[in-house]
mmCIF file of C-alpha atoms in Angstrom:
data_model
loop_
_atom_site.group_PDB
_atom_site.id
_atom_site.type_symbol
_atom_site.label_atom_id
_atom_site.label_comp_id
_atom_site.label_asym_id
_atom_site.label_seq_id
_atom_site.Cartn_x
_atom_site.Cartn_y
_atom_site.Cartn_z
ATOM 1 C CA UNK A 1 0.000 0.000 0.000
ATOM 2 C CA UNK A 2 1.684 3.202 -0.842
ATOM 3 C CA UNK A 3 -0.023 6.424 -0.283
ATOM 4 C CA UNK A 4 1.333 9.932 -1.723
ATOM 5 C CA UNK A 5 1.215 12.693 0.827
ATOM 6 C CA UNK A 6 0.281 16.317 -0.952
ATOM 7 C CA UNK A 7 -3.296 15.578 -2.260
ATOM 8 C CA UNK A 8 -5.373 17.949 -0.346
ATOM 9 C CA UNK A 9 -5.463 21.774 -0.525
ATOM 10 C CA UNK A 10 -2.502 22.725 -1.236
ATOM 11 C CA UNK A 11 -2.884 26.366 0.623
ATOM 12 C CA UNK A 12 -4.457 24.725 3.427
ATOM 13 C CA UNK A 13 -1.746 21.814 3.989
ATOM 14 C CA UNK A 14 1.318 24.248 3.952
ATOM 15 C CA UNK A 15 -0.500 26.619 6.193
ATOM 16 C CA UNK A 16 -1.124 24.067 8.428
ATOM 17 C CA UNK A 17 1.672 22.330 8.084
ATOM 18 C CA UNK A 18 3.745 25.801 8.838
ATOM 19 C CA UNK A 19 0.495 27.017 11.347
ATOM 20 C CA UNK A 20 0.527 29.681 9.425
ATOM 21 C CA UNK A 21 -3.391 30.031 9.265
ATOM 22 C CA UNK A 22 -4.636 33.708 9.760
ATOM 23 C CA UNK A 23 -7.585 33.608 12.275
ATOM 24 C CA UNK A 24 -10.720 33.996 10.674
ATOM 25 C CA UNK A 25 -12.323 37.357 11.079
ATOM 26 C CA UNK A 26 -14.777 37.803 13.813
ATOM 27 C CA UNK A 27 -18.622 36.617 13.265
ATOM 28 C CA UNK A 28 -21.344 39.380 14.656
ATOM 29 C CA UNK A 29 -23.901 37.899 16.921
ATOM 30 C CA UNK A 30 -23.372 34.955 19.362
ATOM 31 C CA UNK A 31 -22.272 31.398 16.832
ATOM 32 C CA UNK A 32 -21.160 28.258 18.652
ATOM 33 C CA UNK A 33 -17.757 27.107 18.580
ATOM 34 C CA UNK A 34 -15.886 24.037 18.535
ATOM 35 C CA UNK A 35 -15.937 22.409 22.000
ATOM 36 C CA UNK A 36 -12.880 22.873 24.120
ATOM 37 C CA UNK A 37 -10.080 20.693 24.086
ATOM 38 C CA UNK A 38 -9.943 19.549 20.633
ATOM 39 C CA UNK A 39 -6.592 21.121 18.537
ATOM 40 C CA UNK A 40 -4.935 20.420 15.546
ATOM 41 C CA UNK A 41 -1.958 18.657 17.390
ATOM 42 C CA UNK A 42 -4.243 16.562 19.821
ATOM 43 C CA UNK A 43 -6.335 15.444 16.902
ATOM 44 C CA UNK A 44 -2.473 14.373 14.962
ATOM 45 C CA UNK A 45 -1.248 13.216 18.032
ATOM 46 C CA UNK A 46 -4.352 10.834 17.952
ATOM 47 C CA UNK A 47 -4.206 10.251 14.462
ATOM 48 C CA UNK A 48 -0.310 8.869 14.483
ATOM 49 C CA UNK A 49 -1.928 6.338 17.671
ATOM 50 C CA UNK A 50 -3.951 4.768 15.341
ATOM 51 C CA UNK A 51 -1.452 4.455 12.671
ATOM 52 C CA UNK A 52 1.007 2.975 15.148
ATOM 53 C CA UNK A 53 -1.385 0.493 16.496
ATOM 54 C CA UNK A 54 -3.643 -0.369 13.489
ATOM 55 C CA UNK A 55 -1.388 0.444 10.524
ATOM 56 C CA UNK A 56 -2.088 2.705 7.871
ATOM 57 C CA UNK A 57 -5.541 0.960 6.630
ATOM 58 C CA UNK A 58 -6.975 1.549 9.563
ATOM 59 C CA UNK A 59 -6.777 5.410 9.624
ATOM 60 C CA UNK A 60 -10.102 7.444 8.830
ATOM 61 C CA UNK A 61 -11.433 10.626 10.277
ATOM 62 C CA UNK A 62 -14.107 8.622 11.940
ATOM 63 C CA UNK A 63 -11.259 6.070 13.855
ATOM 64 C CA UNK A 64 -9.489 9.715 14.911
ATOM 65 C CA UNK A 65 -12.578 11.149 16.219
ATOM 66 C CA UNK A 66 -13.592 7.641 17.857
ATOM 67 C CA UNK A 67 -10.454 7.995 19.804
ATOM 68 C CA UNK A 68 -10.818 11.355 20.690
ATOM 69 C CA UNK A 69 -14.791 11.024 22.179
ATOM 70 C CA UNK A 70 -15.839 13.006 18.989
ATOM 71 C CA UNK A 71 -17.585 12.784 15.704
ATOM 72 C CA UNK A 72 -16.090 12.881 12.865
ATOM 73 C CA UNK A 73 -17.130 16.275 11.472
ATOM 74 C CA UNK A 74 -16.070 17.744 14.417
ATOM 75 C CA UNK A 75 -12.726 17.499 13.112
ATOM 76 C CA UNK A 76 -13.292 19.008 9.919
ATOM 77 C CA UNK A 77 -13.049 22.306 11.921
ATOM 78 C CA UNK A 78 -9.372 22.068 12.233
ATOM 79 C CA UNK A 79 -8.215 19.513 9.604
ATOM 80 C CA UNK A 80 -9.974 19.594 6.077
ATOM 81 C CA UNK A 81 -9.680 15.984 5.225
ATOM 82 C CA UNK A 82 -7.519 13.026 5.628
ATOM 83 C CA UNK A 83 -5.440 13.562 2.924
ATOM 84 C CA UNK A 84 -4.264 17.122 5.003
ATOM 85 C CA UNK A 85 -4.369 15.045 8.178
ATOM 86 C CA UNK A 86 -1.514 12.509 6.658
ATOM 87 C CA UNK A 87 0.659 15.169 6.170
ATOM 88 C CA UNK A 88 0.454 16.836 9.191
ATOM 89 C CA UNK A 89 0.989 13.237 10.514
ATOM 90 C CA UNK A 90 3.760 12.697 8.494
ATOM 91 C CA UNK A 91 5.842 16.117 9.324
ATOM 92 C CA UNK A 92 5.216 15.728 12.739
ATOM 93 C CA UNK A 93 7.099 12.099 13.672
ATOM 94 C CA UNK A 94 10.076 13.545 12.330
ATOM 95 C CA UNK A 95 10.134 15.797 14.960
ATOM 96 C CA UNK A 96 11.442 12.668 16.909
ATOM 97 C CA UNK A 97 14.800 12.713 15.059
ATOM 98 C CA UNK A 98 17.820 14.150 16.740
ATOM 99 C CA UNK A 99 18.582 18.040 15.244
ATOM 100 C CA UNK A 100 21.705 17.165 16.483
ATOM 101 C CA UNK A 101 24.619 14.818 17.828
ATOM 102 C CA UNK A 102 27.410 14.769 19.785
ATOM 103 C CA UNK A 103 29.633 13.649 17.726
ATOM 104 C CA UNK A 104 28.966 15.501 14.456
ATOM 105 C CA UNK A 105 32.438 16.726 14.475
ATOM 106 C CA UNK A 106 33.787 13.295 13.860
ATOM 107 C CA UNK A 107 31.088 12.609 10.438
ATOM 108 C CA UNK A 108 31.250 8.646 10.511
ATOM 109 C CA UNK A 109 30.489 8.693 14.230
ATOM 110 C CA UNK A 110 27.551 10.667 13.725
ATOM 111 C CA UNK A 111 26.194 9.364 9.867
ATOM 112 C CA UNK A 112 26.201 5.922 11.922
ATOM 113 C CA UNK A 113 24.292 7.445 15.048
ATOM 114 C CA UNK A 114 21.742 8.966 12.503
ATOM 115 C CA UNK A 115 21.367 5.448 10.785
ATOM 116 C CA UNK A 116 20.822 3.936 13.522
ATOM 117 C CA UNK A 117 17.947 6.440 14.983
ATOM 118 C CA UNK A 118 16.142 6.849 11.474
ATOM 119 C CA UNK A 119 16.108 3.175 11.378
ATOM 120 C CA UNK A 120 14.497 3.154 14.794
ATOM 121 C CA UNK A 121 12.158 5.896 13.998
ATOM 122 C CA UNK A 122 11.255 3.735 11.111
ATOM 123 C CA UNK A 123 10.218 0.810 12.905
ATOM 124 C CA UNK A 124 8.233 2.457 15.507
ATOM 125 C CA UNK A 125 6.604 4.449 12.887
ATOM 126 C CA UNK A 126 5.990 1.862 10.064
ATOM 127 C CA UNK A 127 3.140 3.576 8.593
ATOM 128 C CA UNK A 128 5.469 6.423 7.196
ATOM 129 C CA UNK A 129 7.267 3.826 5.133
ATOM 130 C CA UNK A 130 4.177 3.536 2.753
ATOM 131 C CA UNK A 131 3.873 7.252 2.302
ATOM 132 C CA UNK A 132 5.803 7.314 -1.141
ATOM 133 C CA UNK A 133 9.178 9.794 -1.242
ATOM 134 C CA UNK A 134 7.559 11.072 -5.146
ATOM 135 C CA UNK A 135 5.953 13.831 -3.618
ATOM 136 C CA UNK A 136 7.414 15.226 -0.498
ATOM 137 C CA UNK A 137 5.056 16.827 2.628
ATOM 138 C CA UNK A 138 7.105 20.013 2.856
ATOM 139 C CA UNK A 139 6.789 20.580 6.266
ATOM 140 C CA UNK A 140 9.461 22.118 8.646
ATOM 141 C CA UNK A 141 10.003 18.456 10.500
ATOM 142 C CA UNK A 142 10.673 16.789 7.791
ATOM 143 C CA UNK A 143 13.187 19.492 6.625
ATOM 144 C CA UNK A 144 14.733 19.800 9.804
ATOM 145 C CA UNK A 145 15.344 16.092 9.522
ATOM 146 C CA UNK A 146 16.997 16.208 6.090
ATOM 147 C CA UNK A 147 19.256 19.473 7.539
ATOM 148 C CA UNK A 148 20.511 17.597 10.219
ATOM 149 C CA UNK A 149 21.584 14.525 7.710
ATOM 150 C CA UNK A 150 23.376 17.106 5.572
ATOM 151 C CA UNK A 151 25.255 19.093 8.011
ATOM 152 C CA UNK A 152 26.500 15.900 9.294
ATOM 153 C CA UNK A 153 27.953 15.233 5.401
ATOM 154 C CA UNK A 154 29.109 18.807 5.274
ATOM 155 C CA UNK A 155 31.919 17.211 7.800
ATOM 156 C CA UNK A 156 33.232 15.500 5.220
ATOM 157 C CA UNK A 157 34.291 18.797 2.561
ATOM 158 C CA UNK A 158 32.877 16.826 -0.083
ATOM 159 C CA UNK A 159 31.831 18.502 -3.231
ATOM 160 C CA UNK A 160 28.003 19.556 -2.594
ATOM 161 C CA UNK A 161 27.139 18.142 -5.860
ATOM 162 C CA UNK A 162 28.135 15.012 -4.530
ATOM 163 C CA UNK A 163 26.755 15.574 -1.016
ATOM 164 C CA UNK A 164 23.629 15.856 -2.854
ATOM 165 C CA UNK A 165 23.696 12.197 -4.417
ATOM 166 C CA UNK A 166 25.292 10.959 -0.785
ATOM 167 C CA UNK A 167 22.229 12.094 1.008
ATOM 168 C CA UNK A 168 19.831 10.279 -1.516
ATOM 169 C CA UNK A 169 21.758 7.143 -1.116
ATOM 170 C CA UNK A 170 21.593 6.777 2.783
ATOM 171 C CA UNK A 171 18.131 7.826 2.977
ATOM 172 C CA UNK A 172 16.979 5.222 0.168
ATOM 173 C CA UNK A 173 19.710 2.482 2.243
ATOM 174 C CA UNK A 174 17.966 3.525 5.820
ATOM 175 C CA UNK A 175 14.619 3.348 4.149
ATOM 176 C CA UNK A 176 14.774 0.242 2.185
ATOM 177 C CA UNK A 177 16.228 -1.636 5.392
ATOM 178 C CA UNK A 178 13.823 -0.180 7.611
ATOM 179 C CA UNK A 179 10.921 -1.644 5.425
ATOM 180 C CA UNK A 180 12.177 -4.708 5.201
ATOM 181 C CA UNK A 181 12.476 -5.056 8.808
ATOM 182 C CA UNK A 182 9.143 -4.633 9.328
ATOM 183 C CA UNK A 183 7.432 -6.228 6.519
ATOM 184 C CA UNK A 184 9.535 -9.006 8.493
ATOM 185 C CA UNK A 185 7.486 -8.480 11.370
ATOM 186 C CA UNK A 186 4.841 -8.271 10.015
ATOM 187 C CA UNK A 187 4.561 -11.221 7.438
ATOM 188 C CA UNK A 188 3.594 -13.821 10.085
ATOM 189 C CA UNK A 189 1.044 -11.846 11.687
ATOM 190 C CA UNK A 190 -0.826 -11.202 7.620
ATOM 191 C CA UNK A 191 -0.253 -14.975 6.894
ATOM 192 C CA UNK A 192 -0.599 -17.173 9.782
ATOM 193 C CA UNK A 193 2.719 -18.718 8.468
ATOM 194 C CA UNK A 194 6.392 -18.024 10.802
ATOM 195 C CA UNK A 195 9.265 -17.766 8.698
ATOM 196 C CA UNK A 196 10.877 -21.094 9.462
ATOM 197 C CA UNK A 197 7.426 -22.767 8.545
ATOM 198 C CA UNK A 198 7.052 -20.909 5.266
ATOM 199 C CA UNK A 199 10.571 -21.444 4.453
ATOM 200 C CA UNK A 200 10.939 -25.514 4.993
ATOM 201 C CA UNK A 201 7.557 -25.567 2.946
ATOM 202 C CA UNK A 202 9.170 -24.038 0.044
ATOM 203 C CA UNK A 203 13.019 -24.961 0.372
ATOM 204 C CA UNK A 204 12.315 -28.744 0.698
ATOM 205 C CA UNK A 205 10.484 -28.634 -3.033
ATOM 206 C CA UNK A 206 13.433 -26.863 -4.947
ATOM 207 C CA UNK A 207 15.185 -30.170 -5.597
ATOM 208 C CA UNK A 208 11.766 -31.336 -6.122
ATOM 209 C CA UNK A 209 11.178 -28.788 -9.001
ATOM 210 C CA UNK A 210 14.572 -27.573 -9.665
ATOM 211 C CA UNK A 211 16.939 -30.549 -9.504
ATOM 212 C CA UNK A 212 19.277 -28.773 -11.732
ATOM 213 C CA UNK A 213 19.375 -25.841 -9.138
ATOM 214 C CA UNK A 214 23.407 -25.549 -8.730
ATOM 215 C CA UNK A 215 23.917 -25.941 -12.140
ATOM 216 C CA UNK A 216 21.661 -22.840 -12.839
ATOM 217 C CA UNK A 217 22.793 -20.439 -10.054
ATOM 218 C CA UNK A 218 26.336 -21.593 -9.416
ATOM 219 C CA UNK A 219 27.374 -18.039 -8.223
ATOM 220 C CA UNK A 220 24.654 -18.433 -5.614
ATOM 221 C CA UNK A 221 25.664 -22.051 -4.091
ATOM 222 C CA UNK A 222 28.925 -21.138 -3.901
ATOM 223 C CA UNK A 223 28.260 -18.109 -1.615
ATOM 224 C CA UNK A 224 26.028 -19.809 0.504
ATOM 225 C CA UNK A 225 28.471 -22.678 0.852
ATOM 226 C CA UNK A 226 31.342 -20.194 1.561
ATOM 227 C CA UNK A 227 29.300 -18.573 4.299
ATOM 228 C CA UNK A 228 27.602 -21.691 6.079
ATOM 229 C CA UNK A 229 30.380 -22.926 8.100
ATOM 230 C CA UNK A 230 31.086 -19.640 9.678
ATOM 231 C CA UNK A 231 27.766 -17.099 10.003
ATOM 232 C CA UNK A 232 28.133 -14.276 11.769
ATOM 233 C CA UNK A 233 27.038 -14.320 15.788
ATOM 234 C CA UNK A 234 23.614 -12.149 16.518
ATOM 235 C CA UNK A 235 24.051 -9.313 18.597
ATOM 236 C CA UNK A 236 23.459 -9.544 22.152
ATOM 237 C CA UNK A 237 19.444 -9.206 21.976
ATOM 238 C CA UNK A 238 19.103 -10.563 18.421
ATOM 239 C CA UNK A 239 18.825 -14.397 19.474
ATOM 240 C CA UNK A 240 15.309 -14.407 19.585
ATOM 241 C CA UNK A 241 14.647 -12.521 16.339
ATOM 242 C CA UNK A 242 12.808 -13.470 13.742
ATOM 243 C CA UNK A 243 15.238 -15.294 10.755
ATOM 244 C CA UNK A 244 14.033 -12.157 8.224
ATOM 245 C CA UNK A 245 14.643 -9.303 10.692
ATOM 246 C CA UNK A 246 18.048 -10.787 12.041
ATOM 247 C CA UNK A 247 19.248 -10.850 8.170
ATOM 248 C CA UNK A 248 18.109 -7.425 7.705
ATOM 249 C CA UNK A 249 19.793 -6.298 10.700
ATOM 250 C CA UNK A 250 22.469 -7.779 9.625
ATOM 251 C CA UNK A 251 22.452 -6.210 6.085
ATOM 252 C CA UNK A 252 21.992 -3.073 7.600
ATOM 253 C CA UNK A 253 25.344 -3.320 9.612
ATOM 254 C CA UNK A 254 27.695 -4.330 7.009
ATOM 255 C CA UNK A 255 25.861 -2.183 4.033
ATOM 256 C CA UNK A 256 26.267 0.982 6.103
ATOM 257 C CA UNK A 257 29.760 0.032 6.663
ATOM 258 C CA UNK A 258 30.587 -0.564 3.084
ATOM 259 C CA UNK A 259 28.665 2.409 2.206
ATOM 260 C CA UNK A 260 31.014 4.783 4.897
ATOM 261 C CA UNK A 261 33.671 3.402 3.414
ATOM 262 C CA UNK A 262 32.786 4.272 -0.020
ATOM 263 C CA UNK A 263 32.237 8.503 2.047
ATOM 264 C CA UNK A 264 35.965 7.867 3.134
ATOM 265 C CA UNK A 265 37.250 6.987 -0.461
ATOM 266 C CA UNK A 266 35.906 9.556 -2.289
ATOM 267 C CA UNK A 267 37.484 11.831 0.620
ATOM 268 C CA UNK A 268 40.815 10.723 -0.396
ATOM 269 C CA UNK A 269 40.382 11.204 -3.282
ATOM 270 C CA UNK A 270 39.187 14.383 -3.869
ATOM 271 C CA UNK A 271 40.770 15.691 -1.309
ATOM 272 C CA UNK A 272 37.873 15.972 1.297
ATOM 273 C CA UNK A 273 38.395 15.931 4.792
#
């Protein structure tokens, strides 16, 4: 399910977004108001419960306003639709990102300390992996979070053209692990199937239907072979992990290695710092 944030008003999103909304002018005679304690943040604070508890399919005006005691029209007073409500959603998680780290003078230390807590902000948040990165929200969150990742590259004196294509790539890397990681969680839940079970189902009938398989992916076998006798140990904490999420995990580690690595070589090499 992906969903594309931007689709509502756009006048009304940014100001929103920015609370930038001018007061409406004052009516003459007595009109009743919205009741008391109802706000644009409590009704997105409520609106980011549901998508952490239910997932994304599950968010509606009407499950907001259920939450909050109220109908749904009543929040059409503050939020125009859903469509606005998502990306007010969306902006305001990323206000859970660090705006900054202790170590940003020392750039690997702190690109590896902001993997590590988008990643986490991913997984608690899973919902904002299926809002597709096509259309951006535009909200000052979400560009506070994408400062913070490129002052920490700044450290590097690469070439900003570069820095540009650098940021791209550890977003997408962060991103693409992150989902992965929790479809892992997920999948067992959706099918009624664990991991193991799904894969000795499947694996057992390859040499059923594929007897030439090692003939046909030789590069393949010969990795997995090479690998077997030694895999890496989990982490402290990882033991009990699901076999998907403990190889994503695991991906993560080493790709964002390789990938710092790749930072430090184009340092030397263009002269960086």
């Amino acid at each position: 399910m992906v969903v594309f944030a931007g689709q509502g008003d756009a006048r009304r999103s940014m100001s929103l977004l920015w609370r930038a909304e001018r007061p409406e002018p004052p009516r003459r005679g007595p009109a009743p108001g919205p009741r008391p304690g109802l706000s644009v943040d409590a009704i997105v604070t409520a609106a980011i419960a549901v998508a952490d508890e239910e997932g994304m399919a599950a968010l509606s005006m009407r499950a907001v306003g259920e939450r909050l005691g109220r109908t749904a029209m009543a929040l059409y007073t503050y939020v125009p639709g859903k469509s606005e409500l998502l990306d007010l959603m969306y902006d305001a998680v990323h206000a859970e990102l660090p705006a900054e780290y202790a170590d940003a003078g020392n750039w690997r230390t702190g690109l590896t300390d902001w993997a590590h807590h988008t990643l986490a902000f991913h997984l608690r948040h899973p919902w904002v992996l299926q809002v597709s990165q096509a259309r951006p929200v535009l909200g000052p969150h979400e560009y506070a979070a994408l400062d913070t990742l490129v002052r920490l590259l700044t450290g590097t004196g690469l070439d900003a053209r570069l820095l540009r294509r650098l940021v791209g790539a550890l977003s997408h890397f962060v991103r693409g692990c992150a989902g992965t990681v929790a479809e892992a969680r997920q999948a067992a839940a959706v099918t009624g199937e664990s991991d193991e079970e799904w894969w000795f189902a499947r694996s057992a009938l390859l040499g059923e239907v594929a007897p030439d398989f090692a003939d046909r992916y030789p590069g393949l076998i010969a990795m997995e072979r090479a690998s077997a006798p030694a895999p890496p140990s989990p982490a402290p904490g990882d033991e009990a992990l699901p076999h998907l999420e403990r190889e994503a995990r695991e991906t993560f580690t080493a790709g964002l290695d390789v990938l710092l690595d790749g930072i430090e070589a184009a340092i030397r090499r263009t002269g960086g710092r």
